[in-house]
Coordinates of C-alpha atoms in Angstrom, one line a residue:
Chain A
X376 CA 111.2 168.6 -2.6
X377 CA 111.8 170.6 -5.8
X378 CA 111.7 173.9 -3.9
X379 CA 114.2 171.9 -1.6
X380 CA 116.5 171.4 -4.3
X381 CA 115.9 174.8 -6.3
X382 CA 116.9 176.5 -2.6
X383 CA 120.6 175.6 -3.6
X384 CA 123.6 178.0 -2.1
X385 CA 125.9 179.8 -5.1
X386 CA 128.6 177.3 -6.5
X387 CA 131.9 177.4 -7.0
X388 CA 132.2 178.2 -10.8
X389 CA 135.4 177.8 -13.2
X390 CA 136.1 173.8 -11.7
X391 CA 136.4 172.6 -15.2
X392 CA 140.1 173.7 -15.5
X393 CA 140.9 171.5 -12.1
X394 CA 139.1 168.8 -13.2
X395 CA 141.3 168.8 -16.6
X396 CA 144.1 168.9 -15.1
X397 CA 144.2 166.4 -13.0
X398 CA 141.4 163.8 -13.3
X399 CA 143.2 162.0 -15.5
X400 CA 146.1 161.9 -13.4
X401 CA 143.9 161.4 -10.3
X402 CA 145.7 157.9 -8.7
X403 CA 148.6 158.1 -10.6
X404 CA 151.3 158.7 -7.7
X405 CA 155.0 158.1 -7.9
X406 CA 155.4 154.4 -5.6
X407 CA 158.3 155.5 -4.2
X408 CA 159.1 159.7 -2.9
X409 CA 162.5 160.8 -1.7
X410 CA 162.1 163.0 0.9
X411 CA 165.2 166.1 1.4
X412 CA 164.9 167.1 4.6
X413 CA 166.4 170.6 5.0
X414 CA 165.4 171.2 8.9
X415 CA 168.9 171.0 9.9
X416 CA 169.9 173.3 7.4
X417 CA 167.3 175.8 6.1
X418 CA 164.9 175.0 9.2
X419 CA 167.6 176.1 11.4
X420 CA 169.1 178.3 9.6
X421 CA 165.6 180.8 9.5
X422 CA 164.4 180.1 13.3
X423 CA 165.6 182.9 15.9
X424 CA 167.1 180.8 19.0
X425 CA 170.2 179.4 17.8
X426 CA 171.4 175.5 19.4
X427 CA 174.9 173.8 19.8
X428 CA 176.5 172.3 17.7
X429 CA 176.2 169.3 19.4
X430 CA 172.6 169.5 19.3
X431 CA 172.6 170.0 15.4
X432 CA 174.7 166.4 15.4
X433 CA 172.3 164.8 17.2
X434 CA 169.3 166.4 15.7
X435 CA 171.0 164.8 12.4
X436 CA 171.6 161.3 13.7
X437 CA 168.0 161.1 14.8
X438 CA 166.7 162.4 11.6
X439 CA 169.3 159.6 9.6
X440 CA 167.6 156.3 12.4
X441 CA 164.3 158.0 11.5
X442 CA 165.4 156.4 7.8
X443 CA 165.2 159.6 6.2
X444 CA 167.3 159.4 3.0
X445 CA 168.7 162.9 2.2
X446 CA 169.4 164.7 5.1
X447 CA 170.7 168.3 4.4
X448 CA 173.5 168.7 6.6
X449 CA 174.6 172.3 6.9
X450 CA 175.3 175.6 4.7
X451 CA 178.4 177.3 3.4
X452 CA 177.3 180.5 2.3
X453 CA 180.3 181.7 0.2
X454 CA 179.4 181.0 -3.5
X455 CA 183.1 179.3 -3.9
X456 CA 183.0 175.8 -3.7
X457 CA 186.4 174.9 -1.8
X458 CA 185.5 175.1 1.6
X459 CA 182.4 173.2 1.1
X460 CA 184.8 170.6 -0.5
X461 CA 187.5 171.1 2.2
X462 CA 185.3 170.5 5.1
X463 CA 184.3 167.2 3.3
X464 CA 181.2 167.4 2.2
X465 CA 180.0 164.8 -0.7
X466 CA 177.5 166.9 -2.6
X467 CA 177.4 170.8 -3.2
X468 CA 174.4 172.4 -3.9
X469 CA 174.1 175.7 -6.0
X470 CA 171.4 178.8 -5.5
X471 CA 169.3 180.7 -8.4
X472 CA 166.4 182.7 -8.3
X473 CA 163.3 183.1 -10.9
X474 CA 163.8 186.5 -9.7
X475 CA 165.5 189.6 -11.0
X476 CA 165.2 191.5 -7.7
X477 CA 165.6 189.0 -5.1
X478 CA 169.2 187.9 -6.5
X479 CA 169.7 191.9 -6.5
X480 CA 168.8 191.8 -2.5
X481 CA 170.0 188.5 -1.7
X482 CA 173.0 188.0 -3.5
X483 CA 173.6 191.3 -5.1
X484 CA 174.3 190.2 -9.0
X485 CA 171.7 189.4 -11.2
X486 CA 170.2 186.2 -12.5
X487 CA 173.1 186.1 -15.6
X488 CA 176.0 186.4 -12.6
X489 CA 174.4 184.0 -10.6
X490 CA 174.0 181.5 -13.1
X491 CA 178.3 182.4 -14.3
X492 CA 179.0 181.8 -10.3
X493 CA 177.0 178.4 -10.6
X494 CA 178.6 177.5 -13.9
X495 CA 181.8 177.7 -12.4
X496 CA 180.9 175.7 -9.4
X497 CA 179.9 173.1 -11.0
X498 CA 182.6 172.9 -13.6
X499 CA 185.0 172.3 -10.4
X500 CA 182.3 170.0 -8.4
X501 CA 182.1 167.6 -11.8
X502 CA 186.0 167.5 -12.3
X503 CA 186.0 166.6 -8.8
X504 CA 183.2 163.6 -9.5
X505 CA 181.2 165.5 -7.0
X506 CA 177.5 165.7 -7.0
X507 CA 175.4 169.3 -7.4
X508 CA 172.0 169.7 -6.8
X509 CA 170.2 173.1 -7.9
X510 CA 167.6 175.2 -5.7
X511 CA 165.5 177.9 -7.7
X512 CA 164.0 180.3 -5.7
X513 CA 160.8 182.4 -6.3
X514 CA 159.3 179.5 -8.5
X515 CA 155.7 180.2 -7.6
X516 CA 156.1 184.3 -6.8
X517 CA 158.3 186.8 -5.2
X518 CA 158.3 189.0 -2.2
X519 CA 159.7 191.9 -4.4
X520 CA 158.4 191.3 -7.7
X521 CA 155.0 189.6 -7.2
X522 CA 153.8 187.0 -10.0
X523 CA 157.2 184.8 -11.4
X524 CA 156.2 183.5 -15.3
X525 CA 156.8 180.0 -15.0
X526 CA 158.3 180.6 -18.3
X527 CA 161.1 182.4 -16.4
X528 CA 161.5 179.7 -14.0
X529 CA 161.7 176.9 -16.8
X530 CA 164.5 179.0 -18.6
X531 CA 166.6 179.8 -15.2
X532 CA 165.8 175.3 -14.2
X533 CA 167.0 174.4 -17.9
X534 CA 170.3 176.6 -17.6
X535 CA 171.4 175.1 -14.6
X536 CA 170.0 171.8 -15.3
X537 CA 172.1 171.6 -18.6
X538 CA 175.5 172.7 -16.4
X539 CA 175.0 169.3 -14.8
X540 CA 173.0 169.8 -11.7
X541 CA 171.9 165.7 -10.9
X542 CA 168.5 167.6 -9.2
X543 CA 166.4 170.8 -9.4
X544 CA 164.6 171.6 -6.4
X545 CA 161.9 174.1 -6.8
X546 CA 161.3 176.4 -4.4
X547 CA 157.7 178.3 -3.4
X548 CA 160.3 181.0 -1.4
X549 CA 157.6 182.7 0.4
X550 CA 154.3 180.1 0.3
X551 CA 151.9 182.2 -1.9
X552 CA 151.7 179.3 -4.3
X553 CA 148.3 177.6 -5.0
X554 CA 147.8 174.5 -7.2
X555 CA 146.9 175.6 -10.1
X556 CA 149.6 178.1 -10.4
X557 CA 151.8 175.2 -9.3
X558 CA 150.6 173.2 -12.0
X559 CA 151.3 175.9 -14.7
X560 CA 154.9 175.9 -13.6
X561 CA 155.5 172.7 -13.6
X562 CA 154.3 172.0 -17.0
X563 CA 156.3 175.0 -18.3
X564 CA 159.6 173.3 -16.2
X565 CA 158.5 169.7 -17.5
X566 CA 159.2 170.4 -21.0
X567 CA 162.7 171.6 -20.7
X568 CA 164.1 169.3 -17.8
X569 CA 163.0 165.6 -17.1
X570 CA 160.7 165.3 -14.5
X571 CA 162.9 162.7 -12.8
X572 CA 165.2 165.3 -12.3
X573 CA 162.8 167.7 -10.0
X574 CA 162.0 168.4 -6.8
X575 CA 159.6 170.8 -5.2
X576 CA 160.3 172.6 -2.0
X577 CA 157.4 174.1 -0.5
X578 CA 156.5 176.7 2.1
X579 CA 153.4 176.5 3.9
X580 CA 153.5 180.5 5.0
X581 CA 149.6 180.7 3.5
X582 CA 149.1 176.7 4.6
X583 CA 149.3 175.9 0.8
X584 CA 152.2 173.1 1.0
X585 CA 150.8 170.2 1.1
X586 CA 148.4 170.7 -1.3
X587 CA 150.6 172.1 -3.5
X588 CA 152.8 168.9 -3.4
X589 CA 150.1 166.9 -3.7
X590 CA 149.6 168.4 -7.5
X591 CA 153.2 168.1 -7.9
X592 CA 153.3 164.7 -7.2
X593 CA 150.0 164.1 -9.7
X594 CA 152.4 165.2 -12.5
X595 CA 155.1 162.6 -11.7
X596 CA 157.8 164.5 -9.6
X597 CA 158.6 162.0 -7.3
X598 CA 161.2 164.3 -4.7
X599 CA 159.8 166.6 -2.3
X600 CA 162.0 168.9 0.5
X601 CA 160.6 168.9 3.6
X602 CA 161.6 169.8 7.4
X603 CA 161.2 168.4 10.5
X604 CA 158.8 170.0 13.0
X605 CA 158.4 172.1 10.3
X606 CA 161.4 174.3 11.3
X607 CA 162.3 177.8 9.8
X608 CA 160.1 180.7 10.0
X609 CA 159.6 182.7 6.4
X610 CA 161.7 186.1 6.7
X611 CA 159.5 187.8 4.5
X612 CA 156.5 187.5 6.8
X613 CA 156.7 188.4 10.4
X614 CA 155.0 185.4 12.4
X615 CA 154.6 183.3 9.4
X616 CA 155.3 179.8 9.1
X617 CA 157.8 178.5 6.7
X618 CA 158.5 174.9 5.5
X619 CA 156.3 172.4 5.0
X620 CA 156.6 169.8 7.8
X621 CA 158.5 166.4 7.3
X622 CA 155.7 164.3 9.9
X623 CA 152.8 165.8 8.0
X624 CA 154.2 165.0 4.4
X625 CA 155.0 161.3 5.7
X626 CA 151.8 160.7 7.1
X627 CA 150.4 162.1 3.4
X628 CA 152.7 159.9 2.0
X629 CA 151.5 157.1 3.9
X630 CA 148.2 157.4 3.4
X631 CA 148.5 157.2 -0.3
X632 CA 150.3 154.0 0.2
X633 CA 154.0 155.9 -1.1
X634 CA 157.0 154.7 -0.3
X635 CA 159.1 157.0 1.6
X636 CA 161.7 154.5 4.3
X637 CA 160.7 157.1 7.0
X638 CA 159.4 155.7 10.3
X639 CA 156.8 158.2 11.3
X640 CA 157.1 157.7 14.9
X641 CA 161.8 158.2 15.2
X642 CA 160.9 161.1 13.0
X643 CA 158.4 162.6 15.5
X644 CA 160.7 162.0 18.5
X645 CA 163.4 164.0 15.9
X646 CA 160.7 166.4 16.0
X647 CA 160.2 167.0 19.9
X648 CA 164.0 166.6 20.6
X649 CA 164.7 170.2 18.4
X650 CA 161.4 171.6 19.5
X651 CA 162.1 171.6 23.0
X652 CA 166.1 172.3 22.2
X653 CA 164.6 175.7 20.2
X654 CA 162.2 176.2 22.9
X655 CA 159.4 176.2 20.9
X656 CA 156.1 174.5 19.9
X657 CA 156.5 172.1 16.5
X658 CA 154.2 173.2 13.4
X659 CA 153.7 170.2 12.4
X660 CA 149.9 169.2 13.1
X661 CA 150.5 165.3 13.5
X662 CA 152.9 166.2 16.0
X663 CA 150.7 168.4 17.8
X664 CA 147.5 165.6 17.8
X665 CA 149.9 162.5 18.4
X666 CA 152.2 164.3 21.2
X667 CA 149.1 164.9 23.4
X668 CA 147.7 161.7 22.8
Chain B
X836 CA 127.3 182.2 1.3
X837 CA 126.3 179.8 3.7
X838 CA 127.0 180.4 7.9
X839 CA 125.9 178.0 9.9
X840 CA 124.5 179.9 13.1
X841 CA 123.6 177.8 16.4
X842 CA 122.6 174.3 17.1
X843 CA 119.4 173.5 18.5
X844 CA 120.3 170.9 21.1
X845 CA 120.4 170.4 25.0
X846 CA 122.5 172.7 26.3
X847 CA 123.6 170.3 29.2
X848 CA 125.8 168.8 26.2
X849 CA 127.0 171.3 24.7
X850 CA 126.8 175.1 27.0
X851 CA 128.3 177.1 24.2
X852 CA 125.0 176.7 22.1
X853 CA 122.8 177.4 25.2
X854 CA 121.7 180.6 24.0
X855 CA 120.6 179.7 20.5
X856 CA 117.7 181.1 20.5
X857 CA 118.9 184.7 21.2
X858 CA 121.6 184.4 18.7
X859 CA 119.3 183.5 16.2
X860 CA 117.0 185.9 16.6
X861 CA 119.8 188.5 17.4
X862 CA 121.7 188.0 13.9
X863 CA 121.4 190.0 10.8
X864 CA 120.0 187.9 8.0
X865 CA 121.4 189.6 4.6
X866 CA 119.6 188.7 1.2
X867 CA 121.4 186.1 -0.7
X868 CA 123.0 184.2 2.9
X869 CA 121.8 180.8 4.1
X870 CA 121.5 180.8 7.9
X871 CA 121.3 176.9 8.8
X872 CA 121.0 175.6 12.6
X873 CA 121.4 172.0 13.9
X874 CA 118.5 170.0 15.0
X875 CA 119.3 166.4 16.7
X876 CA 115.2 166.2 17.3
X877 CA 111.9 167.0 16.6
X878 CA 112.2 168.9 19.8
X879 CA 114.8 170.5 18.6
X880 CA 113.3 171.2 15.2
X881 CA 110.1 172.9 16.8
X882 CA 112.0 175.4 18.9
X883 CA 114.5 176.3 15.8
X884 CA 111.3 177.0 13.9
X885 CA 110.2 179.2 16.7
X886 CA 113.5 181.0 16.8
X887 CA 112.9 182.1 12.8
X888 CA 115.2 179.1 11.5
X889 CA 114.3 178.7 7.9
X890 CA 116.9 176.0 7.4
X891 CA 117.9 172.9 9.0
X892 CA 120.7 170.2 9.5
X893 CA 120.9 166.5 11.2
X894 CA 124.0 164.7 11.9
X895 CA 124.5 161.2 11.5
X896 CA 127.4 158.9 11.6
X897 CA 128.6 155.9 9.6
X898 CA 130.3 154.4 12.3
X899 CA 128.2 152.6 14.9
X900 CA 130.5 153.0 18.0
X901 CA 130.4 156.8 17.1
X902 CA 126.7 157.0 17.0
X903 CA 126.4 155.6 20.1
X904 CA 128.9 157.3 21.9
X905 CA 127.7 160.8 20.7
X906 CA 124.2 160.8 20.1
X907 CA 123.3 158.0 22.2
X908 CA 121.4 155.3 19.6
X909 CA 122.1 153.2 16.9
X910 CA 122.5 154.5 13.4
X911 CA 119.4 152.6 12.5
X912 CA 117.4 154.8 15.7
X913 CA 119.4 157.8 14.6
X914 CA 117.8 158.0 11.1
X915 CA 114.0 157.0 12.5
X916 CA 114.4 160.6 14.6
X917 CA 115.8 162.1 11.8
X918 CA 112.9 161.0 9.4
X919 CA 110.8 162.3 11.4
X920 CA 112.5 165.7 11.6
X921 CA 113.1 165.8 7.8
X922 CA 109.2 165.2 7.5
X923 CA 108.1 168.1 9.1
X924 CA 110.7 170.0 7.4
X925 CA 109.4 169.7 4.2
X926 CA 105.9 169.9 5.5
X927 CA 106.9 173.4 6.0
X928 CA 109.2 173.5 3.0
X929 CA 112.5 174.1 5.6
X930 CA 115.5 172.2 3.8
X931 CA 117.5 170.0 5.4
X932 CA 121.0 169.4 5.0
X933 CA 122.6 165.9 6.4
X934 CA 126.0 165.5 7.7
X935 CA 127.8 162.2 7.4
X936 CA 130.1 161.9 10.9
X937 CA 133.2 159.6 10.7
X938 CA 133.1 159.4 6.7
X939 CA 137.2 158.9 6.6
X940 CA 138.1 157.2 9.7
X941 CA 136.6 156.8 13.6
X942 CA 138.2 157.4 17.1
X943 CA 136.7 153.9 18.2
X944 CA 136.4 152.1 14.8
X945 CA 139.2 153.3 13.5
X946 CA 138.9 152.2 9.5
X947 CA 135.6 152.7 8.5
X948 CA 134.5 151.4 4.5
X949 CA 133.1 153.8 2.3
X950 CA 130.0 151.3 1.3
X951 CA 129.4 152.0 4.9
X952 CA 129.6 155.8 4.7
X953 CA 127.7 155.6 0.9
X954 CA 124.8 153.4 2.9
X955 CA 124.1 156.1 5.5
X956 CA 124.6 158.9 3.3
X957 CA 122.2 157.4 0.2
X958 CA 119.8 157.4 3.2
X959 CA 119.7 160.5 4.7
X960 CA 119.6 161.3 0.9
X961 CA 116.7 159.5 0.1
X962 CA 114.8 161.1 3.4
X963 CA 114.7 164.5 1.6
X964 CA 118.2 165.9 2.3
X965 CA 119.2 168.2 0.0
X966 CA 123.0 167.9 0.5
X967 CA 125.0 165.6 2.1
X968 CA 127.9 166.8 4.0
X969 CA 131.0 164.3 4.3
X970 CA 133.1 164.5 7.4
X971 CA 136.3 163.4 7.9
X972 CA 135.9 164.1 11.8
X973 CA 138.9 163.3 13.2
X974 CA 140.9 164.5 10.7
X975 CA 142.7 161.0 9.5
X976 CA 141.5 161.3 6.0
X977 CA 144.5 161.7 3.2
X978 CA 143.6 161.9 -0.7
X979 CA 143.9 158.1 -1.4
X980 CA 141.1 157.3 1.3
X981 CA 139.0 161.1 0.0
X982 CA 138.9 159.5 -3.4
X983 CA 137.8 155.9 -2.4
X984 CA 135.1 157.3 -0.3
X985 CA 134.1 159.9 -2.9
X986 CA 134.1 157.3 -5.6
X987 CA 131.7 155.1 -3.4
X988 CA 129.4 157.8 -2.5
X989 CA 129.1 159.3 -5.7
X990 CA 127.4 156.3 -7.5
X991 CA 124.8 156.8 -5.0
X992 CA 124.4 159.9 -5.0
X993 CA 124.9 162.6 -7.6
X994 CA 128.1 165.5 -6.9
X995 CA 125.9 168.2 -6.6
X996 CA 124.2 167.1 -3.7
X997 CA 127.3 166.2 -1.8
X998 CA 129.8 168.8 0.5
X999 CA 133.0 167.5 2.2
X1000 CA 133.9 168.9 5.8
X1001 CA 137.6 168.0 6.1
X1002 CA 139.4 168.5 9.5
X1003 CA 142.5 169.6 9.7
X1004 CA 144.2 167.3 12.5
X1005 CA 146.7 165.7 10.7
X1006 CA 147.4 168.8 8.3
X1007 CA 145.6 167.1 5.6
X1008 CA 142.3 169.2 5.2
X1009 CA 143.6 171.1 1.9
X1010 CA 145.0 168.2 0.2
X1011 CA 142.0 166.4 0.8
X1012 CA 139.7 169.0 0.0
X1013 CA 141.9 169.7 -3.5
X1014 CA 141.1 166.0 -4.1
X1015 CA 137.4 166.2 -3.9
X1016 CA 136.8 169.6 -6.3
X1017 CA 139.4 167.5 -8.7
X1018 CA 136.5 164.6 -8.5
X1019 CA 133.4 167.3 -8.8
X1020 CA 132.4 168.5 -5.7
X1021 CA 131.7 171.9 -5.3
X1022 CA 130.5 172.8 -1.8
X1023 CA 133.6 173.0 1.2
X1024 CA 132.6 173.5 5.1
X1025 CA 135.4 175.4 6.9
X1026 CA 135.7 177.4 10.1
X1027 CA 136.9 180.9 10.4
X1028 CA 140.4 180.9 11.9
X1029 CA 139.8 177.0 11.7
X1030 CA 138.4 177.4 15.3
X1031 CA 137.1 174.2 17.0
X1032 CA 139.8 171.9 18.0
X1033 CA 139.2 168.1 17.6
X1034 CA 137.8 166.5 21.2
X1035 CA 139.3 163.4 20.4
X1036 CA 142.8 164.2 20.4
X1037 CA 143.3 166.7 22.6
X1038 CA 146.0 169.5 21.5
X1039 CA 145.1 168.6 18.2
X1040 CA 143.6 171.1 15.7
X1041 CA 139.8 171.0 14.4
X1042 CA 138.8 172.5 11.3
X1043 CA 140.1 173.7 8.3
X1044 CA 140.7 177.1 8.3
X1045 CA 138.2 179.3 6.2
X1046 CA 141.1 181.8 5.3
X1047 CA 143.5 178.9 4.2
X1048 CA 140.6 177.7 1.8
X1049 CA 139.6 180.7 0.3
X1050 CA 143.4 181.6 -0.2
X1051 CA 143.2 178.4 -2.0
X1052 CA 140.3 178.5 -4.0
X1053 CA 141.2 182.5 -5.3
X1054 CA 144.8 181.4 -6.4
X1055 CA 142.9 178.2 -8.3
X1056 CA 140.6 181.2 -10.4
X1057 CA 137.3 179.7 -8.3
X1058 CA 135.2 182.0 -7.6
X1059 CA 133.6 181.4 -4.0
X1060 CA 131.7 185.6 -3.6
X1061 CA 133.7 185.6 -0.5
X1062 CA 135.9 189.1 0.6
X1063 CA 138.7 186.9 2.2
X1064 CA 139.9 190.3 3.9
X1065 CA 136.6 190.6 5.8
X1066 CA 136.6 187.3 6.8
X1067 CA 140.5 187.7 8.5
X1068 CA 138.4 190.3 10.2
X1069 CA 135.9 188.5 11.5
X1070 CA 139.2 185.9 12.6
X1071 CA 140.9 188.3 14.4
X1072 CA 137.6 189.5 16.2
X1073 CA 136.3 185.6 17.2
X1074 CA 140.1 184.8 18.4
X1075 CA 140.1 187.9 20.6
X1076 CA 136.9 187.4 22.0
X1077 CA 137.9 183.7 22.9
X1078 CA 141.5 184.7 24.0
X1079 CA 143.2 182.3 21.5
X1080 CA 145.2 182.7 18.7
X1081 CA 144.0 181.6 15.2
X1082 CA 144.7 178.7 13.5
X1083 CA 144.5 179.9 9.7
X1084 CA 148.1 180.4 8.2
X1085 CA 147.4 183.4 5.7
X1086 CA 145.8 185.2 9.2
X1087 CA 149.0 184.5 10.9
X1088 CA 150.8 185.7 7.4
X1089 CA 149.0 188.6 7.1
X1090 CA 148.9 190.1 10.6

């Protein structure tokens, strides 16, 4: 028996950290999560076959009987604020980066401009008693730069926190974040911005997404973006997969007893109706063992 | 560190394992590498020994339905034939590792409690198992029911001794997985490319994805002695050779 026992396979070593973090927090879930769902927009928006318009509508009625509570509807890409207004939409959202480079190649200014562009915004979207919610990009690392300090991403949350921004959401751009890293960066972020006020929004491009929300939600933030089917491929990674899927959050969700007003099974019919409209399989793995079922 | 090669059973049940002999015999064992096969009997047992097996697992199940549905007994007859093969395994000093089917949920059952899952386990522990590896076989596990099967089990039976074999059918393998090494364990089972879908829900997918965990446990500073890069290699040969495409994420990233 004591050869047996002595025959042991190498551990894992350096589990003390983990533990710390978290065992204390183990159990401690928000009741209630708000799930964002961004398939109609930033799902969409990243997958290669385009659909009607009319299909987008009723992609976005489904999603809204499915009980989903914040449904993003659609995207206007130019940084001024009056056609966003003028087309009536209730709530504007504003776009940073933790990144130097990637708001040089995406929006070609740098952090500093960006953040004057979102100042401005939302100076127009508060006089106008109009919501803003703020996404920060590259939270957890960047296709161009590589490791993001989470110092870096708590200064750029703060900034656009204080302009009046009712909700960060933090972005894991391209999927390489792992918990622990996720952890670091939120504890940096927690100490400048309340975490009431946060939202993560999580790729699974290395299959890291849930997992990643489910530290997130550990620390107390209580909002998580999602998207249906799991729409939106990653454009930094050819063949990758991008968001984290709405069914396999929920059922998560569920399973820790959370709160969320979704019904699993409109949400999965949501699901099949823009998979087969796109012409392509869903990536969301309750979909694919309850569809075939 | 550890590859589980072949099991030793009929191979009317299961062809793919028919020529387990020849594989075993056929594979290079490298110093410092575990090279465990599956052995439902004493029958079994004797012809992995013969093969050059020098290590050895039984399955058992902590739902009843399941036991009798996939192995043919009770749980009860279950762990008499597995006595007996865990007896002359330490007669020869082979150890023995035990698997623990159905530990979050079951196709038939459905809920299952973890006193249940603690009772068989603490068994199969108490036999001479050396570890005890939990398995959410269908893949209906989350972290909330992980926990309150961990907790269960571990008064029982110390951390060290236990592993948790999470499938990925619901997309819950790494959340769960996070939650067990947050409560102590340290020993995951995964599947390159995640191959193995789930035969209970068909479509669905099986394992967790030995690239997705490793990706994991290197961005979390845990050092497994695992070249992740060599093991997408490995991926992309096992998913040619069975003409299917791979079910890890970082393989699908990287290639």
């Amino acid at each position: 028996m004591a050869t047996m026992r002595n025959a042991l396979p190498r551990r894992l070593v350096g589990l003390a950290s983990l533990r710390a973090v978290s065992t204390s927090s183990l159990g401690t879930f928000p009741k209630r999560v708000k799930i964002v769902e961004v398939g109609a927009r930033d799902g969409l928006q990243n997958e290669k076959n385009i659909v009607s318009t009319s299909t987008k509508i009723k992609l976005i009625d489904m999603l809204s009987e499915a009980g989903l509570p914040v449904i993003e509807a659609t995207s206007f890409v130019s940084p001024k604020w009056v056609p966003q207004i003028a087309a009536g939409a209730k709530e504007v959202t504003v776009f940073v980066a933790a990144s130097e480079l990637f708001t040089k190649k995406n929006t070609n200014c740098s952090i500093e401009e960006s953040l004057q562009r979102s100042d401005e915004i939302l100076r127009a979207a508060r006089a106008a008693g109009i919501p803003v919610r703020g996404y920060v990009s590259c939270v957890l690392g960047c296709p161009y730069e590589g490791k993001i300090s989470p110092a870096k991403v708590a200064e750029v949350t703060k900034k656009i926190y204080s302009m009046g921004c009712y909700e960060i959401s933090l972005g894991d751009t391209i999927g390489v974040g792992t918990p622990g890293i996720m952890k670091d960066m939120l504890s940096a972020v927690m100490h400048e911005v309340p975490v009431a006020a946060l939202a993560v929004h999580c790729h699974d491009t290395y299959g890291q997404a849930l997992a990643n929300t489910l530290v997130a939600l550990q620390m107390g933030v209580s909002v998580v973006d999602s998207s249906v089917a799991g729409l939106g491929g990653c454009p930094y990674a050819q063949g990758a997969s991008g968001n984290l899927a709405t069914e396999d959050l929920v059922y998560m969700l569920s399973g820790l007893g959370i709160h969320t007003g979704v019904n699993l099974q409109k949400l999965l019919e949501a699901g099949t109706f823009i998979c087969q409209a796109l012409n392509r399989k869903t990536s969301s793995k309750v979909a694919q063992a309850t569809c075939k079922l | 560190s550890v590859i589980e090669v072949t099991s030793f059973v009929s191979s009317r049940w299961v062809p793919q394992m028919a020529d387990h002999s020849e594989v075993m015999k056929g594979i290079h064992q490298y110093p410092g590498v575990r090279y465990p096969v599956l052995t439902p009997n004493l029958q079994g047992f004797h012809r992995a020994v013969a093969a050059g097996a020098t290590e050895i697992s039984v399955f058992g199940a902590a739902s009843e339905s399941f036991s009798k549905k996939n192995i043919n007994c009770s749980i009860e007859e279950s762990m008499q034939k597995f006595e007996e093969v865990v007896k002359s395994a330490r007669h020869m000093n082979i150890p023995v590792r035990g698997y623990v089917s159905c530990a979050l949920g079951c196709p038939y059952e459905g809920t299952i409690t973890p006193q249940k899952v603690t009772e068989v386990s603490k068994r199969l522990y108490g036999m001479g198992c050396y570890e005890i590896s939990l398995g959410d076989t269908i893949g209906v596990g989350t972290p909330g029911s992980m926990k309150r099967m961990l907790e269960s089990v571990m008064k029982e039976i110390p951390p060290s001794a236990l592993a948790v074999h999470c499938h990925d059918t619901y997309g819950q393998a790494l959340a769960n997985i996070l939650t067990a090494l947050q409560m102590g364990i340290n020993v995951v089972d995964s599947a390159v490319s995640g191959l193995g879908g789930c035969p209970y829900a068909k479509g669905a997918s099986g394992n967790v994805a030995t690239e997705d965990l490793i990706y994991m446990l290197n961005g979390l500073g845990l050092n497994t002695g695992v070249n992740l890069y060599k093991v997408m290699e490995a991926g992309d040969f096992i998913c040619k050779a069975v003409n299917k495409t791979t079910n890890s994420k970082v393989a699908q990233a990287s290639f």
